[in-house]
Amino acid sequence: MTVPRPRPASPAGDATTLRLGYGTNGFNNHRLDDALAVIADLGYDGVALTLDHDYLDPFAPGLTRRVAAVSRRLNELGLAVVIETGARYLLDPWHKHAPTLLHDDPTRRIEFLRRAVRIGADLGAEAVSFWAGVRPETVSPQCAWDRLVAGCATVVDAADTAGVTLGFEPEPGMLVQDIADWRRLRAALGDPARFGITLDIGHCRCLEPWPVPQCVAEVADHLVNVQIDDMRRGVHEHLEFGVGEIDFPPVLAALAAAGYRGLVAVELPRDSHAAPAVAARSIEFLRAAAATAAAARTEDEVPTGTPGVPA
């Protein structure tokens, strides 16, 4: 088992120390090796690696050898990693994201998540992220909930055995779609130590009742993985930064103030056609937003009447 890559210490409150990553689901037209190289060359600190048919398929032959090769490549490039499990048609070529933990036979999903945990352990991943899925029309809400709790308990057991941290993501339209739902699920599981939250910043703007920075504060104690993108209220569409409605400097300041030390990974799954250019624009935008957040914090800390500083 690979020892997780260390997370550098970050001074609380300094947004410029946040560690930026990029999701491979925004590089689907690249070979994995090439995608990792571009992400590293642009200056990102890590990668959110979605296990998929073309990117470290967990069901294809030679998994141990392929995982070892990816681990070496990550080390060569100095990239940290989180594992994402949102592949659309990996498990069923006809039905997007099926089966989920809510379906009549979730066996293949559970096996996928178990393998994702093992891969995460071998890569030294900071977190393995997953979600609930959409409730099938033929499944009652209570039955779907019971299935979700049972399936998550199995994944938690696997994570405990492997020493891996789980980040469960609330996803609009799914059975667990917001922070309140995630809290209910965590409580139903008995508040397991390794069951954290993956927070998508865009989702916060899409449907949460609080301002986005407050969403960060609400889950700060359990935050293990962050996805970042722009979004509009009520519309679940991952947008490039500056296209949606989110004011990012306060969001980055909230992440820093919360002492968050994991990756903040750009999540733009529909922009693979222009991945290098989009990734380059994204890191420039986030660095500028972080600098703005840090400057605002510095101004706030300057006491009135300090010698040499105008009041």
mmCIF file of C-alpha atoms in Angstrom:
data_model
loop_
_atom_site.group_PDB
_atom_site.id
_atom_site.type_symbol
_atom_site.label_atom_id
_atom_site.label_comp_id
_atom_site.label_asym_id
_atom_site.label_seq_id
_atom_site.Cartn_x
_atom_site.Cartn_y
_atom_site.Cartn_z
ATOM 1 C CA MET A 1 0.000 0.000 0.000
ATOM 2 C CA THR A 2 1.306 3.440 -0.922
ATOM 3 C CA VAL A 3 1.582 5.946 1.910
ATOM 4 C CA PRO A 4 -0.668 8.964 1.178
ATOM 5 C CA ARG A 5 1.239 11.927 -0.162
ATOM 6 C CA PRO A 6 1.691 14.524 2.587
ATOM 7 C CA ARG A 7 -0.418 17.638 2.552
ATOM 8 C CA PRO A 8 1.692 20.732 3.133
ATOM 9 C CA ALA A 9 0.746 22.859 6.103
ATOM 10 C CA SER A 10 -1.366 25.880 5.230
ATOM 11 C CA PRO A 11 -1.578 29.027 7.347
ATOM 12 C CA ALA A 12 -5.212 29.369 8.348
ATOM 13 C CA GLY A 13 -6.964 32.090 6.451
ATOM 14 C CA ASP A 14 -4.472 32.497 3.572
ATOM 15 C CA ALA A 15 -6.286 31.610 0.351
ATOM 16 C CA THR A 16 -3.086 31.711 -1.720
ATOM 17 C CA THR A 17 -1.948 28.493 -0.017
ATOM 18 C CA LEU A 18 -4.930 26.467 -1.261
ATOM 19 C CA ARG A 19 -3.896 23.474 -3.371
ATOM 20 C CA LEU A 20 -5.497 23.482 -6.809
ATOM 21 C CA GLY A 21 -6.331 20.397 -8.862
ATOM 22 C CA TYR A 22 -8.087 19.537 -12.108
ATOM 23 C CA GLY A 23 -10.499 16.707 -12.885
ATOM 24 C CA THR A 24 -9.651 14.146 -15.558
ATOM 25 C CA ASN A 25 -13.329 14.083 -16.547
ATOM 26 C CA GLY A 26 -12.505 17.399 -18.236
ATOM 27 C CA PHE A 27 -9.709 15.731 -20.251
ATOM 28 C CA ASN A 28 -11.613 12.850 -21.833
ATOM 29 C CA ASN A 29 -10.062 13.379 -25.269
ATOM 30 C CA HIS A 30 -6.511 12.942 -23.915
ATOM 31 C CA ARG A 31 -4.542 9.859 -22.970
ATOM 32 C CA LEU A 32 -4.249 9.709 -19.190
ATOM 33 C CA ASP A 33 -0.470 10.149 -19.306
ATOM 34 C CA ASP A 34 -0.842 13.233 -21.477
ATOM 35 C CA ALA A 35 -3.647 14.669 -19.356
ATOM 36 C CA LEU A 36 -1.563 14.333 -16.190
ATOM 37 C CA ALA A 37 1.397 16.005 -17.891
ATOM 38 C CA VAL A 38 -0.683 18.974 -19.081
ATOM 39 C CA ILE A 39 -2.256 19.389 -15.629
ATOM 40 C CA ALA A 40 1.178 19.355 -13.987
ATOM 41 C CA ASP A 41 2.739 21.665 -16.591
ATOM 42 C CA LEU A 42 0.022 24.236 -15.955
ATOM 43 C CA GLY A 43 0.998 24.328 -12.283
ATOM 44 C CA TYR A 44 -1.781 22.362 -10.630
ATOM 45 C CA ASP A 45 -0.963 20.585 -7.368
ATOM 46 C CA GLY A 46 -3.066 17.518 -8.008
ATOM 47 C CA VAL A 47 -5.644 15.675 -10.031
ATOM 48 C CA ALA A 48 -9.161 14.401 -9.420
ATOM 49 C CA LEU A 49 -8.951 11.059 -11.234
ATOM 50 C CA THR A 50 -12.258 9.635 -12.455
ATOM 51 C CA LEU A 51 -11.983 5.868 -12.880
ATOM 52 C CA ASP A 52 -13.423 5.152 -16.325
ATOM 53 C CA HIS A 53 -13.110 2.850 -19.316
ATOM 54 C CA ASP A 54 -10.236 4.918 -20.718
ATOM 55 C CA TYR A 55 -8.698 6.136 -17.428
ATOM 56 C CA LEU A 56 -7.583 3.307 -15.141
ATOM 57 C CA ASP A 57 -10.563 1.034 -15.775
ATOM 58 C CA PRO A 58 -10.933 -0.962 -12.537
ATOM 59 C CA PHE A 59 -12.450 -3.931 -14.404
ATOM 60 C CA ALA A 60 -9.874 -4.277 -17.181
ATOM 61 C CA PRO A 61 -7.002 -6.805 -17.013
ATOM 62 C CA GLY A 62 -3.676 -5.929 -15.434
ATOM 63 C CA LEU A 63 -5.081 -3.561 -12.826
ATOM 64 C CA THR A 64 -2.210 -3.964 -10.361
ATOM 65 C CA ARG A 65 0.369 -3.176 -13.039
ATOM 66 C CA ARG A 66 -1.619 -0.212 -14.361
ATOM 67 C CA VAL A 67 -2.175 1.269 -10.902
ATOM 68 C CA ALA A 68 1.549 0.999 -10.192
ATOM 69 C CA ALA A 69 2.321 2.817 -13.458
ATOM 70 C CA VAL A 70 -0.088 5.640 -12.613
ATOM 71 C CA SER A 71 1.388 5.903 -9.123
ATOM 72 C CA ARG A 72 4.872 6.297 -10.604
ATOM 73 C CA ARG A 73 3.615 8.920 -13.026
ATOM 74 C CA LEU A 74 1.905 10.920 -10.279
ATOM 75 C CA ASN A 75 5.116 10.849 -8.259
ATOM 76 C CA GLU A 76 7.214 11.924 -11.246
ATOM 77 C CA LEU A 77 4.917 14.885 -11.843
ATOM 78 C CA GLY A 78 4.491 15.757 -8.166
ATOM 79 C CA LEU A 79 0.715 15.468 -8.345
ATOM 80 C CA ALA A 80 -1.524 14.586 -5.406
ATOM 81 C CA VAL A 81 -4.673 12.632 -6.240
ATOM 82 C CA VAL A 82 -8.261 12.082 -5.209
ATOM 83 C CA ILE A 83 -10.365 9.308 -6.749
ATOM 84 C CA GLU A 84 -13.712 10.157 -8.356
ATOM 85 C CA THR A 85 -16.298 7.518 -9.275
ATOM 86 C CA GLY A 86 -18.723 9.444 -11.491
ATOM 87 C CA ALA A 87 -18.033 7.577 -14.747
ATOM 88 C CA ARG A 88 -21.209 7.657 -16.826
ATOM 89 C CA TYR A 89 -21.280 4.320 -18.688
ATOM 90 C CA LEU A 90 -18.546 2.240 -17.073
ATOM 91 C CA LEU A 91 -20.947 -0.191 -15.405
ATOM 92 C CA ASP A 92 -23.780 -0.267 -17.958
ATOM 93 C CA PRO A 93 -23.318 0.724 -21.632
ATOM 94 C CA TRP A 94 -27.021 1.551 -21.978
ATOM 95 C CA HIS A 95 -27.870 3.455 -18.804
ATOM 96 C CA LYS A 96 -25.985 6.442 -17.406
ATOM 97 C CA HIS A 97 -24.555 5.875 -13.901
ATOM 98 C CA ALA A 98 -26.396 2.561 -13.530
ATOM 99 C CA PRO A 99 -26.561 0.592 -11.396
ATOM 100 C CA THR A 100 -26.372 2.800 -8.321
ATOM 101 C CA LEU A 101 -26.649 1.757 -4.704
ATOM 102 C CA LEU A 102 -30.414 2.320 -5.062
ATOM 103 C CA HIS A 103 -31.099 -0.230 -7.793
ATOM 104 C CA ASP A 104 -32.559 -3.705 -7.270
ATOM 105 C CA ASP A 105 -29.128 -5.235 -7.862
ATOM 106 C CA PRO A 106 -26.361 -2.859 -6.767
ATOM 107 C CA THR A 107 -23.697 -5.588 -6.839
ATOM 108 C CA ARG A 108 -21.652 -4.091 -9.662
ATOM 109 C CA ARG A 109 -21.738 -0.613 -8.095
ATOM 110 C CA ILE A 110 -20.607 -1.958 -4.733
ATOM 111 C CA GLU A 111 -17.784 -3.890 -6.377
ATOM 112 C CA PHE A 112 -16.781 -0.757 -8.300
ATOM 113 C CA LEU A 113 -16.624 1.262 -5.095
ATOM 114 C CA ARG A 114 -14.639 -1.450 -3.317
ATOM 115 C CA ARG A 115 -12.141 -1.438 -6.164
ATOM 116 C CA ALA A 116 -12.033 2.360 -6.102
ATOM 117 C CA VAL A 117 -11.127 2.200 -2.418
ATOM 118 C CA ARG A 118 -8.326 -0.286 -3.098
ATOM 119 C CA ILE A 119 -7.014 1.840 -5.960
ATOM 120 C CA GLY A 120 -7.192 4.896 -3.725
ATOM 121 C CA ALA A 121 -5.160 3.110 -1.084
ATOM 122 C CA ASP A 122 -2.527 2.020 -3.606
ATOM 123 C CA LEU A 123 -2.223 5.536 -5.074
ATOM 124 C CA GLY A 124 -2.104 7.238 -1.688
ATOM 125 C CA ALA A 125 -5.271 9.158 -2.589
ATOM 126 C CA GLU A 126 -6.402 11.879 -0.216
ATOM 127 C CA ALA A 127 -10.031 10.785 -0.633
ATOM 128 C CA VAL A 128 -12.313 8.504 -2.621
ATOM 129 C CA SER A 129 -15.464 10.333 -3.667
ATOM 130 C CA PHE A 130 -18.876 8.850 -4.499
ATOM 131 C CA TRP A 131 -22.580 9.730 -4.454
ATOM 132 C CA ALA A 132 -26.048 8.214 -3.983
ATOM 133 C CA GLY A 133 -27.557 8.147 -7.464
ATOM 134 C CA VAL A 134 -31.045 9.005 -8.691
ATOM 135 C CA ARG A 135 -33.917 7.015 -7.169
ATOM 136 C CA PRO A 136 -35.446 4.673 -9.794
ATOM 137 C CA GLU A 137 -39.160 5.307 -10.290
ATOM 138 C CA THR A 138 -39.980 1.719 -9.330
ATOM 139 C CA VAL A 139 -38.213 2.027 -5.956
ATOM 140 C CA SER A 140 -39.983 3.671 -3.023
ATOM 141 C CA PRO A 141 -38.223 6.499 -1.174
ATOM 142 C CA GLN A 142 -37.885 4.409 1.995
ATOM 143 C CA CYS A 143 -36.562 1.382 0.137
ATOM 144 C CA ALA A 144 -34.074 3.575 -1.728
ATOM 145 C CA TRP A 145 -32.889 5.099 1.532
ATOM 146 C CA ASP A 146 -32.469 1.725 3.201
ATOM 147 C CA ARG A 147 -30.485 0.466 0.219
ATOM 148 C CA LEU A 148 -28.288 3.558 0.289
ATOM 149 C CA VAL A 149 -27.482 3.192 3.980
ATOM 150 C CA ALA A 150 -26.688 -0.503 3.577
ATOM 151 C CA GLY A 151 -24.496 0.099 0.532
ATOM 152 C CA CYS A 152 -22.627 2.969 2.167
ATOM 153 C CA ALA A 153 -22.011 0.849 5.264
ATOM 154 C CA THR A 154 -20.324 -1.742 3.059
ATOM 155 C CA VAL A 155 -18.132 0.924 1.451
ATOM 156 C CA VAL A 156 -17.254 2.374 4.857
ATOM 157 C CA ASP A 157 -16.137 -1.074 6.010
ATOM 158 C CA ALA A 158 -13.899 -1.355 2.951
ATOM 159 C CA ALA A 159 -12.478 2.111 3.570
ATOM 160 C CA ASP A 160 -11.776 1.312 7.219
ATOM 161 C CA THR A 161 -9.907 -1.835 6.212
ATOM 162 C CA ALA A 162 -7.858 0.029 3.583
ATOM 163 C CA GLY A 163 -7.278 3.144 5.672
ATOM 164 C CA VAL A 164 -8.925 5.374 3.063
ATOM 165 C CA THR A 165 -10.995 8.524 3.595
ATOM 166 C CA LEU A 166 -14.380 8.699 1.865
ATOM 167 C CA GLY A 167 -15.909 11.899 0.541
ATOM 168 C CA PHE A 168 -19.644 11.526 -0.083
ATOM 169 C CA GLU A 169 -20.931 14.110 -2.547
ATOM 170 C CA PRO A 170 -24.414 15.635 -2.385
ATOM 171 C CA GLU A 171 -25.527 15.895 -6.008
ATOM 172 C CA PRO A 172 -28.564 17.844 -7.327
ATOM 173 C CA GLY A 173 -31.356 15.496 -8.345
ATOM 174 C CA MET A 174 -29.958 12.515 -6.467
ATOM 175 C CA LEU A 175 -31.322 10.907 -3.313
ATOM 176 C CA VAL A 176 -28.714 12.831 -1.303
ATOM 177 C CA GLN A 177 -28.660 16.202 -2.986
ATOM 178 C CA ASP A 178 -27.696 18.711 -0.309
ATOM 179 C CA ILE A 179 -25.794 19.142 2.935
ATOM 180 C CA ALA A 180 -28.862 18.385 5.065
ATOM 181 C CA ASP A 181 -29.294 15.042 3.267
ATOM 182 C CA TRP A 182 -25.607 14.245 3.774
ATOM 183 C CA ARG A 183 -25.919 14.924 7.513
ATOM 184 C CA ARG A 184 -28.910 12.600 7.739
ATOM 185 C CA LEU A 185 -26.982 9.858 5.916
ATOM 186 C CA ARG A 186 -23.894 10.253 8.092
ATOM 187 C CA ALA A 187 -26.048 10.003 11.210
ATOM 188 C CA ALA A 188 -27.782 6.874 9.872
ATOM 189 C CA LEU A 189 -24.348 5.295 9.407
ATOM 190 C CA GLY A 190 -23.374 6.067 12.990
ATOM 191 C CA ASP A 191 -21.116 9.059 12.201
ATOM 192 C CA PRO A 192 -18.157 6.990 10.919
ATOM 193 C CA ALA A 193 -14.819 8.758 11.176
ATOM 194 C CA ARG A 194 -13.827 8.088 7.567
ATOM 195 C CA PHE A 195 -17.126 9.262 6.063
ATOM 196 C CA GLY A 196 -16.481 12.884 5.093
ATOM 197 C CA ILE A 197 -18.066 15.157 2.527
ATOM 198 C CA THR A 198 -17.125 16.105 -1.009
ATOM 199 C CA LEU A 199 -18.378 19.651 -1.540
ATOM 200 C CA ASP A 200 -18.988 20.891 -5.069
ATOM 201 C CA ILE A 201 -18.907 24.687 -4.872
ATOM 202 C CA GLY A 202 -21.205 25.025 -7.875
ATOM 203 C CA HIS A 203 -23.817 22.797 -6.251
ATOM 204 C CA CYS A 204 -23.873 25.135 -3.269
ATOM 205 C CA ARG A 205 -24.952 27.994 -5.504
ATOM 206 C CA CYS A 206 -27.370 25.739 -7.384
ATOM 207 C CA LEU A 207 -29.548 24.614 -4.467
ATOM 208 C CA GLU A 208 -28.247 25.140 -0.938
ATOM 209 C CA PRO A 209 -30.192 27.605 1.292
ATOM 210 C CA TRP A 210 -27.060 29.457 2.458
ATOM 211 C CA PRO A 211 -24.527 31.673 0.698
ATOM 212 C CA VAL A 212 -21.680 29.601 -0.721
ATOM 213 C CA PRO A 213 -19.061 30.652 1.877
ATOM 214 C CA GLN A 214 -21.458 29.635 4.635
ATOM 215 C CA CYS A 215 -21.848 26.201 3.026
ATOM 216 C CA VAL A 216 -18.099 25.765 3.454
ATOM 217 C CA ALA A 217 -18.308 26.765 7.108
ATOM 218 C CA GLU A 218 -21.245 24.423 7.718
ATOM 219 C CA VAL A 219 -19.222 21.326 6.732
ATOM 220 C CA ALA A 220 -15.703 22.484 7.635
ATOM 221 C CA ASP A 221 -15.171 19.755 10.236
ATOM 222 C CA HIS A 222 -15.891 16.977 7.726
ATOM 223 C CA LEU A 223 -14.624 18.493 4.483
ATOM 224 C CA VAL A 224 -12.255 16.054 2.730
ATOM 225 C CA ASN A 225 -12.649 16.908 -0.962
ATOM 226 C CA VAL A 226 -13.636 20.043 -2.892
ATOM 227 C CA GLN A 227 -14.784 20.349 -6.489
ATOM 228 C CA ILE A 228 -14.951 23.866 -7.882
ATOM 229 C CA ASP A 229 -16.822 25.347 -10.834
ATOM 230 C CA ASP A 230 -19.203 28.188 -11.534
ATOM 231 C CA MET A 231 -22.977 27.733 -11.566
ATOM 232 C CA ARG A 232 -26.292 29.586 -11.554
ATOM 233 C CA ARG A 233 -29.106 29.309 -9.037
ATOM 234 C CA GLY A 234 -31.447 26.444 -9.821
ATOM 235 C CA VAL A 235 -29.485 25.196 -12.847
ATOM 236 C CA HIS A 236 -27.211 22.169 -12.491
ATOM 237 C CA GLU A 237 -24.715 23.072 -15.196
ATOM 238 C CA HIS A 238 -20.962 23.180 -14.549
ATOM 239 C CA LEU A 239 -19.692 26.451 -15.993
ATOM 240 C CA GLU A 240 -16.313 28.035 -16.510
ATOM 241 C CA PHE A 241 -15.339 30.597 -13.903
ATOM 242 C CA GLY A 242 -16.878 34.003 -14.472
ATOM 243 C CA VAL A 243 -19.787 32.655 -16.526
ATOM 244 C CA GLY A 244 -22.062 31.830 -13.588
ATOM 245 C CA GLU A 245 -23.095 33.703 -10.448
ATOM 246 C CA ILE A 246 -20.494 32.777 -7.826
ATOM 247 C CA ASP A 247 -18.224 35.376 -6.209
ATOM 248 C CA PHE A 248 -15.081 33.288 -5.741
ATOM 249 C CA PRO A 249 -12.732 35.304 -3.488
ATOM 250 C CA PRO A 250 -15.056 34.910 -0.455
ATOM 251 C CA VAL A 251 -15.411 31.185 -1.212
ATOM 252 C CA LEU A 252 -11.653 30.645 -1.321
ATOM 253 C CA ALA A 253 -11.278 32.742 1.817
ATOM 254 C CA ALA A 254 -13.842 30.517 3.551
ATOM 255 C CA LEU A 255 -11.954 27.370 2.543
ATOM 256 C CA ALA A 256 -8.712 28.818 3.865
ATOM 257 C CA ALA A 257 -10.322 30.043 7.081
ATOM 258 C CA ALA A 258 -11.749 26.558 7.616
ATOM 259 C CA GLY A 259 -8.199 25.181 7.552
ATOM 260 C CA TYR A 260 -9.001 23.009 4.549
ATOM 261 C CA ARG A 261 -5.811 21.352 3.254
ATOM 262 C CA GLY A 262 -7.097 19.024 0.550
ATOM 263 C CA LEU A 263 -7.311 19.587 -3.183
ATOM 264 C CA VAL A 264 -9.640 22.165 -4.684
ATOM 265 C CA ALA A 265 -10.188 20.490 -8.046
ATOM 266 C CA VAL A 266 -11.764 22.142 -11.070
ATOM 267 C CA GLU A 267 -14.845 20.188 -12.179
ATOM 268 C CA LEU A 268 -15.704 20.916 -15.831
ATOM 269 C CA PRO A 269 -16.802 17.563 -17.283
ATOM 270 C CA ARG A 270 -18.218 18.992 -20.519
ATOM 271 C CA ASP A 271 -15.144 20.956 -21.595
ATOM 272 C CA SER A 272 -12.847 18.173 -22.789
ATOM 273 C CA HIS A 273 -12.940 19.549 -26.344
ATOM 274 C CA ALA A 274 -10.803 22.491 -25.176
ATOM 275 C CA ALA A 275 -9.226 21.008 -22.053
ATOM 276 C CA PRO A 276 -5.745 22.614 -22.118
ATOM 277 C CA ALA A 277 -7.088 26.106 -22.767
ATOM 278 C CA VAL A 278 -9.893 25.771 -20.207
ATOM 279 C CA ALA A 279 -7.506 24.373 -17.594
ATOM 280 C CA ALA A 280 -5.079 27.239 -18.226
ATOM 281 C CA ARG A 281 -7.812 29.857 -17.861
ATOM 282 C CA SER A 282 -9.129 28.127 -14.739
ATOM 283 C CA ILE A 283 -5.862 28.172 -12.806
ATOM 284 C CA GLU A 284 -5.247 31.808 -13.742
ATOM 285 C CA PHE A 285 -8.739 32.715 -12.534
ATOM 286 C CA LEU A 286 -8.412 30.831 -9.254
ATOM 287 C CA ARG A 287 -4.977 32.248 -8.512
ATOM 288 C CA ALA A 288 -6.283 35.769 -9.101
ATOM 289 C CA ALA A 289 -9.325 35.093 -6.892
ATOM 290 C CA ALA A 290 -7.073 33.702 -4.162
ATOM 291 C CA ALA A 291 -4.837 36.780 -4.335
ATOM 292 C CA THR A 292 -7.903 39.018 -4.050
ATOM 293 C CA ALA A 293 -9.095 37.040 -1.038
ATOM 294 C CA ALA A 294 -5.678 37.264 0.623
ATOM 295 C CA ALA A 295 -5.460 41.008 -0.017
ATOM 296 C CA ALA A 296 -8.909 41.572 1.478
ATOM 297 C CA ARG A 297 -7.916 39.580 4.564
ATOM 298 C CA THR A 298 -4.760 41.642 4.971
ATOM 299 C CA GLU A 299 -6.737 44.864 4.753
ATOM 300 C CA ASP A 300 -9.190 43.585 7.346
ATOM 301 C CA GLU A 301 -6.330 42.770 9.739
ATOM 302 C CA VAL A 302 -4.698 46.199 9.556
ATOM 303 C CA PRO A 303 -5.793 48.036 12.719
ATOM 304 C CA THR A 304 -7.069 51.577 12.360
ATOM 305 C CA GLY A 305 -4.399 54.115 13.170
ATOM 306 C CA THR A 306 -1.393 51.872 12.437
ATOM 307 C CA PRO A 307 1.660 54.073 11.799
ATOM 308 C CA GLY A 308 2.308 54.481 8.096
ATOM 309 C CA VAL A 309 -1.109 53.122 7.130
ATOM 310 C CA PRO A 310 -3.838 55.609 6.153
ATOM 311 C CA ALA A 311 -6.891 55.392 8.379
#
